[in-house]
Coordinates of C-alpha atoms in Angstrom, one line a residue:
M1 CA 0.0 0.0 0.0
L2 CA 1.3 3.5 -0.9
P3 CA 2.1 5.7 2.2
W4 CA -0.4 8.3 1.4
R5 CA -2.2 8.2 4.8
G6 CA 0.8 10.1 6.5
V7 CA 1.1 12.4 3.5
L8 CA -2.6 13.7 3.2
R9 CA -2.8 15.6 6.4
A10 CA -3.8 19.1 7.4
A11 CA -0.6 19.7 9.5
G12 CA -1.1 23.3 9.9
L13 CA -4.4 24.4 8.8
L14 CA -5.2 27.4 11.1
G15 CA -8.9 27.8 12.1
A16 CA -9.6 24.2 11.5
A17 CA -10.5 21.9 14.4
R18 CA -7.1 19.9 14.1
G19 CA -4.9 22.7 12.9
E20 CA -1.7 23.7 14.9
R21 CA -1.6 27.3 15.9
C22 CA 1.7 29.2 16.0
G23 CA 2.5 32.6 17.1
Q24 CA 5.4 34.8 18.2
G25 CA 5.0 34.9 22.2
Q26 CA 2.6 31.9 22.2
R27 CA 3.1 28.4 22.9
R28 CA 1.9 26.1 20.2
G29 CA -1.7 25.0 20.6
A30 CA -2.7 28.4 22.2
A31 CA -6.0 30.0 20.8
L32 CA -5.6 32.8 18.2
P33 CA -7.3 36.1 18.5
A34 CA -10.7 36.3 16.8
G35 CA -10.3 37.0 13.1
P36 CA -11.8 36.2 9.8
D37 CA -12.2 32.7 9.2
L38 CA -12.4 30.6 5.9
R39 CA -16.2 31.1 5.5
H40 CA -15.5 34.9 5.3
F41 CA -13.7 34.3 2.1
L42 CA -16.1 31.7 0.7
R43 CA -19.4 33.4 1.0
G44 CA -19.3 34.7 -2.5
A45 CA -19.1 31.1 -3.8
A46 CA -22.8 30.6 -3.1
K47 CA -24.9 31.4 -6.1
G48 CA -26.3 34.8 -6.1
E49 CA -24.2 36.4 -3.6
P50 CA -21.6 39.0 -4.3
E51 CA -18.0 38.1 -4.2
P52 CA -16.0 39.3 -1.0
G53 CA -14.1 42.6 -1.3
P54 CA -10.3 43.0 -0.7
A55 CA -9.0 40.9 2.0
P56 CA -8.2 42.8 5.3
G57 CA -4.8 44.4 5.0
A58 CA -4.6 43.8 1.1
G59 CA -1.5 45.5 -0.2
R60 CA 1.4 45.2 -2.7
V61 CA 2.8 41.7 -3.3
Y62 CA 6.1 40.8 -4.5
L63 CA 6.6 37.3 -6.0
E64 CA 9.7 35.3 -6.5
T65 CA 9.9 31.9 -8.2
Y66 CA 12.4 29.1 -7.6
G67 CA 12.7 25.8 -9.3
C68 CA 10.7 24.1 -12.2
Q69 CA 8.1 25.3 -14.6
M70 CA 5.3 24.0 -12.4
N71 CA 6.4 26.6 -10.0
V72 CA 6.1 29.3 -12.6
N73 CA 2.6 28.2 -13.2
D74 CA 1.9 27.9 -9.4
T75 CA 3.1 31.6 -9.1
E76 CA 0.7 32.6 -11.7
I77 CA -2.3 30.8 -10.1
A78 CA -1.3 32.3 -6.5
W79 CA -1.3 35.9 -8.1
A80 CA -4.7 35.2 -9.8
I81 CA -6.2 34.4 -6.4
L82 CA -4.6 37.4 -4.7
Q83 CA -5.4 39.8 -7.4
K84 CA -9.1 38.7 -7.2
S85 CA -8.8 39.5 -3.3
G86 CA -7.7 43.0 -4.0
Y87 CA -4.0 42.8 -3.8
T88 CA -1.6 44.6 -6.3
R89 CA 1.6 43.4 -7.7
T90 CA 5.0 45.2 -7.6
K91 CA 8.4 44.3 -9.1
R92 CA 10.3 46.1 -6.5
V93 CA 11.0 44.1 -3.3
D94 CA 11.4 47.3 -1.3
E95 CA 7.8 48.5 -2.0
A96 CA 6.2 45.3 -1.1
D97 CA 3.8 44.7 1.9
V98 CA 3.9 41.0 1.3
I99 CA 6.8 39.0 -0.2
L100 CA 5.9 35.5 -1.3
L101 CA 8.7 33.0 -2.2
V102 CA 7.3 30.0 -4.4
T103 CA 9.8 27.3 -3.5
C104 CA 11.4 24.0 -4.8
S105 CA 12.4 21.0 -2.6
I106 CA 13.8 18.6 -5.2
R107 CA 17.3 18.9 -4.0
E108 CA 19.1 20.3 -0.8
K109 CA 20.7 23.0 -2.9
A110 CA 17.3 24.3 -3.9
E111 CA 16.1 24.6 -0.3
Q112 CA 19.5 26.2 0.7
A113 CA 18.9 29.0 -1.8
I114 CA 15.5 29.9 0.0
W115 CA 17.3 29.9 3.5
N116 CA 19.9 32.3 2.2
R117 CA 17.2 34.5 0.6
L118 CA 15.3 34.6 3.9
R119 CA 18.5 35.7 5.6
H120 CA 18.7 38.7 3.2
L121 CA 15.0 39.6 3.8
R122 CA 15.6 39.7 7.5
A123 CA 17.1 43.3 7.4
L124 CA 14.4 44.5 5.1
K125 CA 11.8 43.2 7.4
A126 CA 13.4 44.8 10.3
R127 CA 13.6 48.2 8.7
R128 CA 10.0 47.9 7.8
Q129 CA 9.0 47.2 11.4
Q130 CA 10.6 50.2 12.5
Q131 CA 8.1 52.2 10.3
A132 CA 5.0 52.5 12.3
G133 CA 1.9 50.9 10.5
S134 CA 3.9 49.4 7.7
P135 CA 4.8 45.7 8.7
L136 CA 6.2 43.4 6.0
R137 CA 4.8 39.8 5.8
I138 CA 6.8 37.2 4.4
G139 CA 5.4 33.8 3.0
I140 CA 6.8 30.4 1.8
L141 CA 4.8 28.7 -0.7
G142 CA 5.1 25.5 -2.6
C143 CA 7.1 22.2 -2.1
M144 CA 9.5 23.4 0.6
A145 CA 6.6 24.7 2.6
E146 CA 4.8 21.4 2.4
R147 CA 8.1 19.5 3.4
L148 CA 9.6 21.9 6.1
K149 CA 6.5 23.7 7.5
E150 CA 7.5 23.3 11.1
E151 CA 11.1 24.4 10.6
I152 CA 10.1 27.3 8.4
L153 CA 7.7 28.7 11.0
H154 CA 10.0 28.3 14.0
R155 CA 13.4 29.0 12.5
E156 CA 14.4 32.6 13.5
K157 CA 10.6 33.5 13.5
L158 CA 10.8 35.4 10.2
V159 CA 8.1 33.8 8.0
D160 CA 4.5 34.9 8.6
I161 CA 2.7 32.4 6.3
V162 CA 3.4 28.9 4.9
A163 CA 1.2 27.4 2.1
G164 CA 1.5 24.1 0.3
P165 CA 0.9 23.6 -3.3
D166 CA -2.7 22.7 -2.8
A167 CA -3.5 25.5 -0.4
Y168 CA -3.0 28.6 -2.6
R169 CA -6.8 29.3 -2.5
D170 CA -6.3 29.9 1.3
L171 CA -3.8 32.7 0.8
P172 CA -6.2 35.6 1.5
R173 CA -7.3 34.1 4.8
L174 CA -3.7 33.2 5.8
L175 CA -2.6 36.8 5.0
A176 CA -5.4 38.2 7.0
V177 CA -4.5 36.1 9.9
A178 CA -0.8 37.3 9.5
E179 CA -2.0 40.9 9.6
S180 CA -3.0 40.2 13.3
G181 CA 0.7 39.5 14.1
Q182 CA 0.1 35.7 14.1
Q183 CA 1.9 33.1 12.0
A184 CA -0.5 31.0 9.7
A185 CA 0.0 27.8 7.8
N186 CA -2.0 25.4 5.6
V187 CA -0.1 22.5 4.1
L188 CA -3.1 20.4 3.4
L189 CA -2.6 18.0 0.4
S190 CA -5.7 17.4 -1.7
L191 CA -7.0 14.3 -3.5
D192 CA -8.8 16.5 -6.1
E193 CA -7.4 20.2 -6.2
T194 CA -6.4 21.1 -9.8
Y195 CA -7.1 24.8 -9.6
A196 CA -9.2 24.1 -12.8
D197 CA -11.6 27.0 -12.3
I198 CA -8.7 29.6 -11.9
L199 CA -7.2 31.2 -14.9
P200 CA -3.6 32.0 -14.1
V201 CA -2.3 35.5 -14.7
Q202 CA 0.9 35.4 -16.5
T203 CA 3.8 37.0 -14.4
S204 CA 6.3 37.0 -17.2
A205 CA 6.8 39.9 -19.6
G206 CA 6.5 39.5 -23.3
G207 CA 3.7 36.9 -23.6
T208 CA 5.4 34.8 -26.3
T209 CA 5.3 31.6 -24.3
A210 CA 3.2 30.3 -21.6
F211 CA 2.9 27.2 -19.3
V212 CA -0.5 25.4 -18.7
S213 CA -0.7 22.8 -15.8
I214 CA -2.8 20.0 -16.9
M215 CA -2.4 17.7 -13.7
R216 CA -0.7 17.9 -10.4
G217 CA 1.1 15.2 -8.2
C218 CA 2.6 11.9 -9.1
D219 CA 1.9 8.3 -8.2
N220 CA 5.1 6.7 -9.6
M221 CA 6.9 6.8 -6.2
C222 CA 10.5 6.6 -7.6
S223 CA 12.7 5.9 -4.6
Y224 CA 14.8 9.2 -4.9
C225 CA 11.9 11.6 -5.5
I226 CA 10.2 13.8 -3.0
V227 CA 7.4 15.1 -5.3
P228 CA 4.6 12.6 -4.2
F229 CA 5.2 13.8 -0.7
T230 CA 5.1 17.4 -1.5
R231 CA 2.5 17.7 -4.2
G232 CA 0.4 14.5 -3.4
R233 CA -1.6 12.0 -5.4
E234 CA -1.9 12.2 -9.3
R235 CA -5.1 14.0 -10.5
S236 CA -5.9 15.7 -13.7
R237 CA -7.7 18.8 -14.8
P238 CA -11.0 18.5 -16.9
I239 CA -10.1 18.8 -20.5
A240 CA -12.7 21.5 -20.9
S241 CA -10.9 23.8 -18.5
I242 CA -7.4 23.2 -20.1
L243 CA -8.9 24.1 -23.7
Q244 CA -10.5 27.3 -22.3
E245 CA -7.0 28.4 -21.0
V246 CA -5.2 27.7 -24.2
R247 CA -7.9 29.6 -26.3
M248 CA -7.4 32.5 -23.9
L249 CA -3.6 32.4 -24.4
S250 CA -4.1 32.2 -28.1
D251 CA -6.4 35.2 -28.0
Q252 CA -3.8 37.1 -26.1
G253 CA -1.2 36.4 -28.9
V254 CA 0.8 33.6 -27.0
K255 CA 2.7 31.6 -29.6
E256 CA 3.8 28.6 -27.6
V257 CA 2.3 26.7 -24.8
T258 CA 4.1 24.0 -22.7
L259 CA 1.5 21.5 -21.1
L260 CA 2.8 20.8 -17.6
G261 CA 2.5 18.0 -15.1
Q262 CA 4.8 15.8 -13.0
N263 CA 3.9 12.8 -15.2
V264 CA 2.2 14.8 -17.9
N265 CA 1.5 11.8 -20.2
S266 CA -0.3 9.8 -17.8
F267 CA -3.0 12.5 -17.9
R268 CA -6.5 11.1 -17.2
D269 CA -9.6 13.2 -17.1
T270 CA -12.5 11.4 -15.3
S271 CA -14.7 14.2 -15.2
E272 CA -17.0 12.9 -18.0
V273 CA -19.2 10.0 -17.1
Q274 CA -19.5 8.5 -20.6
F275 CA -15.6 7.8 -20.5
Q276 CA -15.4 6.2 -17.1
S277 CA -15.3 2.5 -18.5
A278 CA -12.5 3.3 -21.1
A279 CA -9.8 0.7 -21.0
A280 CA -6.3 1.7 -19.6
P281 CA -3.7 2.2 -22.4
G282 CA -0.9 -0.1 -22.5
L283 CA 2.6 0.9 -21.2
S284 CA 5.7 1.3 -23.3
R285 CA 7.2 -2.1 -24.1
G286 CA 9.4 -3.4 -21.3
F287 CA 8.1 -0.9 -18.7
S288 CA 6.1 -1.4 -15.5
T289 CA 4.6 0.6 -12.5
V290 CA 4.2 0.3 -8.8
Y291 CA 0.5 0.9 -9.1
R292 CA -2.2 -0.9 -10.8
A293 CA -3.5 0.3 -14.3
K294 CA -6.2 3.0 -14.1
P295 CA -9.1 2.4 -16.4
G296 CA -11.4 5.1 -17.4
G297 CA -11.0 8.7 -18.5
L298 CA -9.8 10.8 -21.6
R299 CA -6.2 10.3 -22.1
F300 CA -3.4 12.4 -23.1
A301 CA -3.4 11.7 -26.7
H302 CA -6.8 13.0 -26.9
L303 CA -6.0 16.1 -25.0
L304 CA -2.9 16.7 -27.2
D305 CA -5.2 16.3 -30.2
Q306 CA -7.7 18.8 -29.0
V307 CA -5.0 21.4 -27.8
S308 CA -3.3 21.3 -31.1
R309 CA -6.4 22.0 -33.0
I310 CA -7.1 25.4 -31.2
D311 CA -4.5 27.6 -33.1
P312 CA -2.4 26.4 -36.1
E313 CA 0.1 29.3 -35.3
M314 CA 0.6 28.1 -31.7
R315 CA 3.5 25.6 -30.8
I316 CA 2.6 22.8 -28.4
R317 CA 5.2 21.2 -26.0
F318 CA 4.7 19.0 -22.9
T319 CA 6.9 18.3 -20.1
S320 CA 7.8 16.3 -18.0
P321 CA 6.6 12.8 -19.2
H322 CA 7.6 9.4 -17.9
P323 CA 9.0 7.0 -20.6
K324 CA 6.5 4.3 -19.5
D325 CA 3.6 6.4 -21.0
F326 CA 4.4 6.7 -24.8
P327 CA 1.7 4.9 -26.6
D328 CA 1.8 5.0 -30.5
E329 CA -1.1 7.2 -30.6
V330 CA 0.9 10.0 -29.1
L331 CA 3.9 9.5 -31.2
Q332 CA 1.8 9.5 -34.3
L333 CA 0.1 12.6 -33.3
I334 CA 3.4 14.4 -32.8
Q335 CA 4.6 13.2 -36.2
E336 CA 1.5 14.3 -38.0
R337 CA 0.8 17.8 -36.5
H338 CA 3.0 20.7 -37.7
N339 CA 2.3 22.6 -34.4
I340 CA 3.3 19.9 -32.0
C341 CA 7.0 20.3 -31.4
K342 CA 9.1 17.2 -32.6
Q343 CA 10.9 17.2 -29.2
L344 CA 10.5 14.7 -26.4
H345 CA 11.8 14.6 -22.9
L346 CA 12.8 11.1 -21.9
P347 CA 14.1 11.1 -18.4
A348 CA 16.4 8.1 -18.0
Q349 CA 18.1 9.0 -14.6
S350 CA 20.7 6.3 -15.1
G351 CA 22.3 4.0 -17.8
S352 CA 22.6 1.2 -15.3
T353 CA 19.8 -1.4 -14.9
R354 CA 20.9 -2.2 -11.3
V355 CA 20.6 1.5 -10.4
L356 CA 17.3 1.9 -12.2
E357 CA 15.9 -1.0 -10.3
A358 CA 17.0 0.7 -7.1
M359 CA 15.4 3.9 -8.4
R360 CA 12.1 2.0 -9.0
R361 CA 12.0 3.5 -12.4
G362 CA 10.2 0.5 -13.9
Y363 CA 12.4 -0.3 -16.8
T364 CA 15.8 -1.6 -17.7
R365 CA 18.5 0.1 -19.9
E366 CA 17.5 -2.3 -22.7
A367 CA 13.9 -1.2 -22.6
Y368 CA 14.8 2.3 -22.4
L369 CA 17.1 2.2 -25.5
E370 CA 14.3 0.3 -27.3
L371 CA 11.9 3.1 -26.7
V372 CA 14.5 5.6 -28.0
H373 CA 14.9 3.8 -31.3
H374 CA 11.1 3.4 -31.5
V375 CA 10.6 7.2 -30.9
R376 CA 13.2 7.9 -33.6
D377 CA 11.7 5.7 -36.1
S378 CA 8.3 7.3 -35.5
I379 CA 9.4 10.9 -35.5
P380 CA 12.1 11.5 -37.9
G381 CA 14.6 14.4 -36.8
V382 CA 13.1 14.3 -33.2
S383 CA 15.1 16.1 -30.6
L384 CA 15.6 14.3 -27.4
S385 CA 16.4 15.7 -23.9
S386 CA 16.9 13.7 -20.6
D387 CA 17.4 13.9 -16.8
F388 CA 20.4 12.1 -15.2
I389 CA 21.3 11.6 -11.5
A390 CA 25.0 11.0 -10.5
G391 CA 25.9 9.1 -7.5
F392 CA 22.7 7.6 -6.4
C393 CA 22.6 5.2 -3.5
G394 CA 24.9 2.2 -4.1
E395 CA 26.1 3.4 -7.5
T396 CA 29.5 1.9 -8.4
E397 CA 32.1 3.0 -11.1
E398 CA 30.7 0.5 -13.3
D399 CA 27.3 1.7 -13.0
H400 CA 28.5 5.3 -13.7
Q401 CA 30.2 4.1 -16.9
Q402 CA 27.0 2.4 -17.9
T403 CA 25.4 6.0 -17.7
V404 CA 28.3 7.5 -19.7
S405 CA 27.9 5.0 -22.4
L406 CA 24.1 5.6 -22.5
L407 CA 24.9 9.4 -23.0
Q408 CA 27.3 8.4 -25.9
E409 CA 24.8 6.0 -27.5
V410 CA 21.6 8.1 -27.5
R411 CA 23.3 11.7 -28.0
Y412 CA 20.7 13.8 -26.5
N413 CA 20.3 17.5 -27.7
V414 CA 19.5 18.8 -24.2
G415 CA 20.4 17.4 -20.8
F416 CA 19.7 18.1 -17.2
L417 CA 22.2 16.5 -14.8
F418 CA 22.5 16.7 -11.1
A419 CA 24.3 15.0 -8.3
Y420 CA 22.0 12.9 -6.1
S421 CA 20.6 14.8 -3.0
M422 CA 18.8 12.4 -0.5
R423 CA 15.4 13.6 0.6
Q424 CA 13.5 12.7 3.7
K425 CA 10.3 10.8 3.4
T426 CA 11.5 9.1 0.1
R427 CA 11.8 5.3 -0.1
A428 CA 15.6 5.9 -0.5
F429 CA 15.7 7.7 2.8
H430 CA 14.1 4.7 4.6
R431 CA 15.5 1.8 2.8
L432 CA 19.0 2.8 1.1
Q433 CA 22.3 4.2 2.1
D434 CA 23.6 7.4 0.7
D435 CA 27.0 5.9 0.5
V436 CA 28.5 7.7 -2.6
P437 CA 30.9 10.3 -1.1
A438 CA 30.0 14.0 -2.0
E439 CA 33.6 14.3 -3.9
V440 CA 32.8 11.3 -5.9
K441 CA 29.2 12.5 -6.9
Q442 CA 30.8 15.7 -8.1
R443 CA 33.4 14.1 -10.0
R444 CA 30.9 11.8 -11.7
L445 CA 28.6 14.6 -12.4
Q446 CA 31.3 16.6 -14.1
E447 CA 32.2 13.5 -16.2
L448 CA 28.6 13.1 -17.2
I449 CA 28.4 17.0 -18.1
T450 CA 31.6 16.8 -20.2
V451 CA 30.3 13.7 -22.2
F452 CA 26.8 15.2 -22.6
R453 CA 28.3 18.4 -24.2
E454 CA 30.5 16.5 -26.4
E455 CA 27.8 14.5 -27.7
A456 CA 25.2 17.4 -27.8
A457 CA 27.7 19.4 -29.8
R458 CA 27.9 16.5 -32.3
A459 CA 24.2 16.3 -32.5
N460 CA 23.8 20.0 -33.0
E461 CA 26.4 20.1 -35.7
T462 CA 24.4 18.1 -37.9
M463 CA 22.1 21.1 -38.2
V464 CA 24.8 23.3 -39.7
G465 CA 23.6 24.3 -43.2
Q466 CA 20.1 23.5 -42.5
C467 CA 17.2 26.0 -42.2
Q468 CA 15.5 26.1 -38.8
L469 CA 12.2 27.8 -37.9
V470 CA 12.6 29.9 -34.9
L471 CA 10.1 31.5 -32.6
V472 CA 11.7 34.8 -31.6
E473 CA 11.7 35.4 -27.8
G474 CA 13.6 38.7 -27.8
P475 CA 17.0 40.3 -27.9
S476 CA 20.1 38.2 -27.0
K477 CA 21.3 38.6 -23.5
R478 CA 24.8 39.0 -24.8
S479 CA 24.3 41.4 -27.8
A480 CA 21.6 44.1 -28.4
L481 CA 22.4 43.4 -32.1
E482 CA 21.2 39.9 -32.0
L483 CA 17.9 38.2 -31.5
C484 CA 17.3 34.9 -29.6
G485 CA 14.7 32.2 -30.1
R486 CA 14.1 28.5 -30.1
N487 CA 13.6 26.0 -32.9
D488 CA 11.2 23.2 -32.9
G489 CA 13.7 21.0 -30.9
N490 CA 13.8 23.5 -28.0
I491 CA 17.4 24.6 -28.9
K492 CA 18.4 28.3 -28.6
V493 CA 19.1 29.9 -31.9
I494 CA 20.9 33.4 -32.1
F495 CA 20.9 35.4 -35.3
P496 CA 21.3 39.1 -36.3
D497 CA 18.7 41.6 -35.7
A498 CA 18.3 42.8 -39.2
E499 CA 15.4 43.5 -41.7
V500 CA 14.2 40.4 -43.3
E501 CA 11.7 39.7 -46.0
D502 CA 8.2 38.3 -45.6
A503 CA 8.0 34.9 -46.9
A504 CA 4.3 35.4 -48.1
E505 CA 5.5 38.8 -49.6
C506 CA 2.3 40.4 -47.9
Q507 CA 4.5 42.8 -45.8
A508 CA 7.6 45.1 -46.5
P509 CA 10.9 44.0 -45.1
A510 CA 11.0 44.6 -41.3
R511 CA 12.9 43.5 -38.2
A512 CA 11.6 40.5 -36.5
Q513 CA 9.6 41.0 -33.2
P514 CA 9.0 38.7 -30.3
G515 CA 6.3 36.2 -31.2
D516 CA 7.5 36.2 -34.9
Y517 CA 8.5 32.9 -36.7
V518 CA 11.9 33.5 -38.6
L519 CA 13.6 30.9 -41.0
V520 CA 17.1 30.8 -40.0
K521 CA 20.1 29.1 -41.8
V522 CA 22.4 27.6 -39.3
T523 CA 26.0 28.5 -39.7
S524 CA 27.6 27.2 -36.5
A525 CA 26.7 25.0 -33.5
S526 CA 27.9 24.4 -30.0
S527 CA 26.5 22.0 -27.3
Q528 CA 23.8 24.6 -26.3
T529 CA 23.4 27.1 -29.0
L530 CA 22.9 27.3 -32.8
R531 CA 23.9 30.5 -34.7
G532 CA 22.7 31.5 -38.2
V533 CA 21.5 34.2 -40.5
P534 CA 17.8 35.1 -40.9
L535 CA 16.2 34.3 -44.3
C536 CA 12.7 35.4 -44.0
R537 CA 9.6 36.0 -41.6
T538 CA 7.2 33.4 -42.1
T539 CA 4.4 31.6 -40.3
L540 CA 4.2 28.1 -38.7
S541 CA 1.6 26.9 -41.2
H542 CA 3.4 28.3 -44.2
S543 CA 6.7 26.7 -43.1
A544 CA 4.9 23.4 -42.7
A545 CA 3.5 23.6 -46.2
C546 CA 6.8 24.4 -47.7
P547 CA 9.5 22.2 -46.0

């Protein structure tokens, strides 16, 4: 049985019957002063009743995001909720009444970055407290809040609110409690929260690309991974709400959408009764799971089909998938649709079958390589990326060399490589020994990075002389005379900012702008970047019709 009973708990839900109450100058368990309860903020949910006005003490919010794309999307969800409650947003930390850090807990280094940031914010909070009537409230949101709620609240008494990934709806109440000088927390994990009814407010400038969360949580229970314990059980948004959000983004001029989930291709929408009895799709050949097959629901192939039909000029990507969930229907759809990017993330984690078994990944090295060959046969020219962990529990030099050889054999275009960082609550923490010395982990990591870069450079060099369709993101960070964008394979492309012709000859020559598609002839390549010369501005549909 999966250990969800201990995960699904309201460990710090203030105002609830079983919630802990913590406050400076109070002992735990002491009663809080009277203040607005959750019902105060939910009255407007009843049909016919007006929505509540601004939350007590609503002010200016400064948001900082750490970690993965899911946290970017979580930031947009949190901001949508706060904006509706009367808060305004500032981009200057010294102007803020509330500072919220959306955090990551996947590795120790990610958490240390937050502790370091909090130390920097201490002086700012102290200065603000000297200004009468202008207190500064600091909140920790996301995965680190879920994992370390107690330590965050009591360490140095700096943080005012803590909210887990499923508690963002409660932010106005938590902030109202904090206004009374009390600490407030909600780290309840939900079996059904997907924020499907909340349209995220984009926090990034430009509006060329956007992330759309289609599911939350994970059931895979890989032995090294903290995600099931910080984000809970796997659950999917209704397809209708996802399509509504993508249409809205299309109307706003967004040209690329990335569908997000911890295990995005195991998507299963069970909201429509007529699909409850549908059979579960088969796993990739040679793959297994720690849980039983889940019948019923509309699957990822159906969602991908519907999303790709919304706007032929909008690129569609998705991440992060698990290699086990790649039915032929998904691969065929990617190959057929011109606006679904020919780029797949296939996280391997290790090249050693023995280590993969210890990680509970559900496949062998041989099964993974068979999937890679099948993907490349099904989608010619596909760009591949992957994740790797160096120095997992019990990893030997032979295991490490197996990973090196996998990097050489597959030759990924993009890679994400990290040294292993043991996380509490995981199966590895309880069952395995973190027995690879830190210096050995770092040495192996550097060897993997070196090999990856060598092979990625060789893979990218095959594109020299070819024409790549690039979605312009903006000026290059290194030169105002150059533009930067990404090709279909999600590889960065740099080219001169010069006037270019319009491929359809409908417009006069002009400089490309963010959101434009430009055909670029590649002249050089490195492990991370392509460089080239612009040929013309075009469209996604026109480029697909004239390969």
